Amino acid sequence: MRELLASIYFDRWILHALILLPLAGTVPVLLGDERSAKRMALVITTLELILSLGLWWAFDPSQGGMQLVSSWYMQEKDSLRRNMQIPRLYQKYVGH
């Protein structure tokens, strides 16, 4: 199962999908009638459950440190600033 998840780059998009899917699902829930809103809420929740089950297989307990981390905000071209322990979003607030 880990090979399948690695082949679809699961660790690169899953956290974004788990956050954005419910946000995208609110539009049809709010705009639809009551029956279709309940059905759409059930579909979105079930899809969230299915996608999050992949996290169970993707997690490797033998590895130390953090896993399945989204680091889209750390795309710094300057290698000196990229290797700092302070995230780039907070560097301007701490004077770096």
Coordinates of N, CA, C and O in Angstrom, one line a residue, residues 1-93:
M1 N 0.8 -1.2 0.0 CA 0.0 0.0 0.0 C 0.9 1.3 0.0 O 0.5 2.2 -0.6
R2 N 2.0 1.2 0.7 CA 2.9 2.4 0.8 C 3.4 2.7 -0.6 O 3.6 3.9 -1.0
E3 N 3.7 1.7 -1.4 CA 4.2 1.9 -2.8 C 3.2 2.6 -3.6 O 3.5 3.5 -4.4
L4 N 1.9 2.2 -3.5 CA 0.9 2.9 -4.2 C 0.7 4.3 -3.8 O 0.6 5.2 -4.7
L5 N 0.8 4.6 -2.6 CA 0.6 6.0 -2.1 C 1.8 6.8 -2.5 O 1.7 8.0 -2.9
A6 N 3.0 6.2 -2.5 CA 4.2 6.9 -3.0 C 4.1 7.2 -4.5 O 4.6 8.2 -5.0
S7 N 3.5 6.3 -5.3 CA 3.5 6.5 -6.7 C 2.5 7.6 -7.1 O 2.7 8.2 -8.2
I8 N 1.6 7.9 -6.3 CA 0.7 9.0 -6.6 C 1.0 10.3 -5.8 O 0.2 11.2 -5.7
Y9 N 2.2 10.3 -5.2 CA 2.7 11.4 -4.4 C 1.7 11.9 -3.3 O 1.4 13.0 -3.2
F10 N 1.2 10.9 -2.6 CA 0.2 11.1 -1.6 C 0.6 12.1 -0.6 O -0.3 13.0 -0.2
D11 N 1.8 12.1 -0.2 CA 2.3 13.0 0.9 C 2.3 14.5 0.4 O 2.4 15.4 1.3
R12 N 2.3 14.7 -0.8 CA 2.4 16.1 -1.3 C 1.1 16.8 -1.4 O 1.0 18.0 -1.4
W13 N 0.0 16.1 -1.5 CA -1.3 16.7 -1.8 C -2.4 16.4 -0.7 O -3.4 17.1 -0.7
I14 N -2.2 15.4 0.1 CA -3.3 14.9 1.0 C -3.7 16.0 2.0 O -4.9 16.2 2.2
L15 N -2.7 16.6 2.6 CA -3.1 17.6 3.6 C -3.9 18.8 3.0 O -4.8 19.3 3.6
H16 N -3.5 19.2 1.8 CA -4.2 20.3 1.2 C -5.6 19.8 0.8 O -6.6 20.6 1.0
A17 N -5.8 18.6 0.3 CA -7.1 18.1 0.0 C -8.0 17.9 1.2 O -9.2 18.2 1.1
L18 N -7.5 17.5 2.3 CA -8.3 17.3 3.5 C -8.8 18.6 4.1 O -9.8 18.7 4.8
I19 N -8.1 19.7 3.8 CA -8.5 21.0 4.2 C -9.4 21.6 3.2 O -10.5 22.2 3.6
L20 N -9.1 21.5 1.9 CA -9.9 22.2 0.9 C -11.2 21.5 0.5 O -12.1 22.2 0.1
L21 N -11.3 20.2 0.7 CA -12.5 19.5 0.3 C -13.7 19.9 1.1 O -14.7 20.2 0.5
P22 N -13.7 20.0 2.4 CA -14.9 20.5 3.1 C -15.2 21.9 2.7 O -16.4 22.3 2.7
L23 N -14.2 22.8 2.5 CA -14.5 24.1 2.1 C -15.2 24.2 0.8 O -16.1 25.0 0.6
A24 N -14.7 23.4 -0.2 CA -15.4 23.3 -1.5 C -16.8 22.7 -1.4 O -17.7 23.1 -2.1
G25 N -17.0 21.8 -0.4 CA -18.2 21.2 -0.2 C -19.3 22.1 0.4 O -20.5 21.8 0.3
T26 N -18.9 23.2 1.0 CA -19.9 24.0 1.6 C -20.7 24.8 0.6 O -21.9 25.1 0.8
V27 N -20.2 25.0 -0.6 CA -20.9 25.7 -1.7 C -22.2 25.0 -2.1 O -23.3 25.5 -2.0
P28 N -22.1 23.7 -2.5 CA -23.3 23.0 -2.9 C -24.2 22.8 -1.7 O -25.5 22.7 -1.9
V29 N -23.7 22.6 -0.5 CA -24.5 22.4 0.7 C -25.3 23.7 1.0 O -26.5 23.6 1.3
L30 N -24.7 24.8 0.9 CA -25.4 26.1 1.2 C -26.4 26.5 0.1 O -27.4 27.1 0.3
L31 N -26.1 26.1 -1.2 CA -26.9 26.5 -2.3 C -28.0 25.6 -2.6 O -29.0 25.9 -3.3
G32 N -27.9 24.3 -2.2 CA -28.9 23.3 -2.5 C -30.1 23.3 -1.6 O -30.1 24.0 -0.5
D33 N -31.1 22.5 -1.9 CA -32.2 22.4 -1.0 C -31.8 21.4 0.1 O -30.7 20.9 0.1
E34 N -32.7 21.2 1.1 CA -32.3 20.4 2.3 C -31.9 19.0 2.0 O -30.9 18.5 2.5
R35 N -32.7 18.3 1.1 CA -32.4 16.9 0.8 C -31.0 16.8 0.1 O -30.2 15.9 0.5
S36 N -30.8 17.6 -0.9 CA -29.5 17.5 -1.6 C -28.3 18.0 -0.7 O -27.2 17.5 -0.9
A37 N -28.6 18.9 0.2 CA -27.5 19.4 1.1 C -27.1 18.2 2.0 O -25.9 18.1 2.3
K38 N -28.1 17.5 2.5 CA -27.7 16.4 3.4 C -27.0 15.3 2.6 O -26.0 14.7 3.2
R39 N -27.4 15.0 1.4 CA -26.7 14.0 0.6 C -25.3 14.5 0.3 O -24.3 13.7 0.4
M40 N -25.1 15.8 -0.1 CA -23.8 16.3 -0.4 C -22.9 16.3 0.8 O -21.7 15.9 0.7
A41 N -23.4 16.6 2.0 CA -22.6 16.6 3.2 C -22.2 15.1 3.5 O -21.0 14.9 4.0
L42 N -23.0 14.2 3.3 CA -22.6 12.8 3.5 C -21.6 12.4 2.5 O -20.6 11.7 2.9
V43 N -21.7 12.8 1.3 CA -20.7 12.4 0.3 C -19.3 13.0 0.6 O -18.3 12.4 0.6
I44 N -19.3 14.3 1.0 CA -18.0 15.0 1.3 C -17.4 14.3 2.6 O -16.2 14.1 2.6
T45 N -18.2 14.0 3.6 CA -17.7 13.4 4.8 C -17.1 12.0 4.5 O -16.1 11.7 5.0
T46 N -17.8 11.2 3.7 CA -17.3 9.9 3.3 C -16.0 10.0 2.5 O -15.1 9.2 2.8
L47 N -16.0 10.9 1.6 CA -14.7 11.1 0.9 C -13.6 11.6 1.8 O -12.4 11.1 1.6
E48 N -13.8 12.4 2.7 CA -12.8 12.8 3.7 C -12.3 11.6 4.5 O -11.1 11.4 4.7
L49 N -13.2 10.7 4.9 CA -12.9 9.5 5.6 C -12.0 8.6 4.8 O -10.9 8.1 5.2
I50 N -12.4 8.4 3.5 CA -11.6 7.5 2.6 C -10.2 8.1 2.4 O -9.2 7.3 2.4
L51 N -10.1 9.4 2.1 CA -8.8 10.0 1.9 C -7.9 9.9 3.1 O -6.7 9.7 3.1
S52 N -8.5 10.2 4.3 CA -7.7 10.2 5.5 C -7.3 8.8 5.9 O -6.3 8.7 6.7
L53 N -7.9 7.7 5.5 CA -7.5 6.4 5.8 C -6.1 6.1 5.2 O -5.3 5.3 5.7
G54 N -5.8 6.8 4.1 CA -4.4 6.7 3.5 C -3.3 7.2 4.4 O -2.2 6.7 4.3
L55 N -3.7 8.1 5.3 CA -2.7 8.6 6.2 C -2.2 7.4 7.2 O -1.1 7.4 7.6
W56 N -3.1 6.5 7.5 CA -2.8 5.4 8.3 C -1.6 4.6 7.7 O -0.7 4.2 8.4
W57 N -1.7 4.3 6.4 CA -0.7 3.5 5.7 C 0.6 4.3 5.4 O 1.6 3.8 5.3
A58 N 0.4 5.6 5.2 CA 1.5 6.5 4.8 C 2.4 6.7 6.0 O 3.6 7.0 5.8
F59 N 1.9 6.7 7.2 CA 2.7 7.0 8.4 C 3.7 5.8 8.6 O 3.3 4.7 8.7
D60 N 4.9 6.1 8.8 CA 5.9 5.1 9.1 C 6.5 5.3 10.6 O 7.2 6.2 10.8
P61 N 6.1 4.4 11.5 CA 6.5 4.6 12.9 C 7.9 4.4 13.1 O 8.5 4.8 14.2
S62 N 8.6 3.7 12.2 CA 10.1 3.5 12.4 C 10.9 4.7 12.1 O 12.1 4.8 12.5
Q63 N 10.3 5.7 11.4 CA 11.0 7.0 11.2 C 10.8 7.9 12.3 O 9.8 8.1 12.8
G64 N 11.9 8.6 12.6 CA 11.8 9.7 13.6 C 11.4 11.0 13.0 O 11.5 11.2 11.8
G65 N 11.0 11.9 13.8 CA 10.7 13.3 13.3 C 9.2 13.3 12.7 O 8.5 12.4 12.8
M66 N 9.0 14.5 12.1 CA 7.7 14.7 11.6 C 7.5 14.1 10.2 O 8.4 14.1 9.4
Q67 N 6.3 13.6 9.9 CA 6.0 13.0 8.6 C 4.8 13.7 8.1 O 4.0 14.3 8.8
L68 N 4.6 13.6 6.7 CA 3.4 14.1 6.1 C 3.2 15.6 6.4 O 2.2 16.1 6.8
V69 N 4.3 16.4 6.2 CA 4.3 17.8 6.5 C 4.2 18.6 5.2 O 4.9 18.3 4.3
S70 N 3.3 19.6 5.2 CA 3.2 20.5 4.1 C 4.2 21.6 4.3 O 4.1 22.3 5.3
S71 N 5.1 21.8 3.4 CA 6.1 22.9 3.5 C 6.1 23.8 2.3 O 7.1 24.3 1.8
W72 N 4.9 24.2 1.8 CA 4.8 25.1 0.7 C 5.3 26.5 1.0 O 5.7 27.2 0.1
Y73 N 5.2 26.9 2.2 CA 5.6 28.3 2.5 C 7.2 28.4 2.7 O 7.7 29.5 2.8
M74 N 7.9 27.3 2.6 CA 9.3 27.4 2.8 C 10.1 27.3 1.5 O 11.2 26.9 1.4
Q75 N 9.5 27.7 0.4 CA 10.1 27.7 -0.9 C 11.0 28.9 -1.1 O 10.8 29.8 -1.9
E76 N 12.1 29.0 -0.3 CA 13.0 30.1 -0.3 C 14.2 29.8 -1.2 O 14.8 28.7 -1.1
K77 N 14.5 30.7 -2.1 CA 15.6 30.5 -3.0 C 17.0 30.7 -2.4 O 18.0 30.0 -2.7
D78 N 17.1 31.5 -1.4 CA 18.3 31.8 -0.7 C 18.5 30.7 0.3 O 17.8 30.5 1.3
S79 N 19.6 29.9 0.1 CA 19.8 28.7 0.9 C 20.2 29.1 2.4 O 19.9 28.3 3.3
L80 N 20.7 30.2 2.6 CA 21.0 30.6 4.0 C 19.8 30.9 4.8 O 19.6 30.5 5.9
R81 N 18.8 31.5 4.2 CA 17.6 31.8 4.8 C 16.7 30.5 4.9 O 15.9 30.3 5.8
R82 N 16.8 29.6 3.9 CA 16.0 28.4 3.9 C 16.4 27.5 5.1 O 15.6 26.7 5.6
N83 N 17.7 27.5 5.4 CA 18.2 26.6 6.5 C 17.9 27.1 7.9 O 18.3 26.4 8.8
M84 N 17.4 28.2 8.0 CA 17.1 28.7 9.4 C 15.9 27.9 10.0 O 15.1 27.4 9.3
Q85 N 15.9 27.9 11.3 CA 14.9 27.1 12.0 C 13.5 27.9 12.0 O 12.5 27.3 12.4
I86 N 13.6 29.2 11.8 CA 12.4 30.0 11.8 C 11.7 30.0 10.5 O 12.3 30.3 9.5
P87 N 10.4 29.7 10.4 CA 9.7 29.7 9.1 C 9.8 31.1 8.5 O 9.8 32.1 9.2
R88 N 9.8 31.1 7.2 CA 9.9 32.4 6.4 C 8.7 33.4 6.8 O 8.9 34.6 6.8
L89 N 7.6 32.8 7.1 CA 6.4 33.7 7.4 C 6.7 34.5 8.6 O 6.2 35.6 8.8
Y90 N 7.5 34.0 9.6 CA 7.7 34.7 10.8 C 9.0 35.4 10.9 O 9.3 36.1 11.8
Q91 N 9.9 35.3 9.9 CA 11.2 36.0 9.9 C 11.1 37.5 10.0 O 11.9 38.1 10.7
K92 N 10.1 38.0 9.3 CA 10.0 39.5 9.3 C 9.6 40.0 10.7 O 9.8 41.1 11.1
Y93 N 8.9 39.2 11.5 CA 8.5 39.6 12.8 C 9.5 39.5 13.9 O 9.5 40.2 14.9

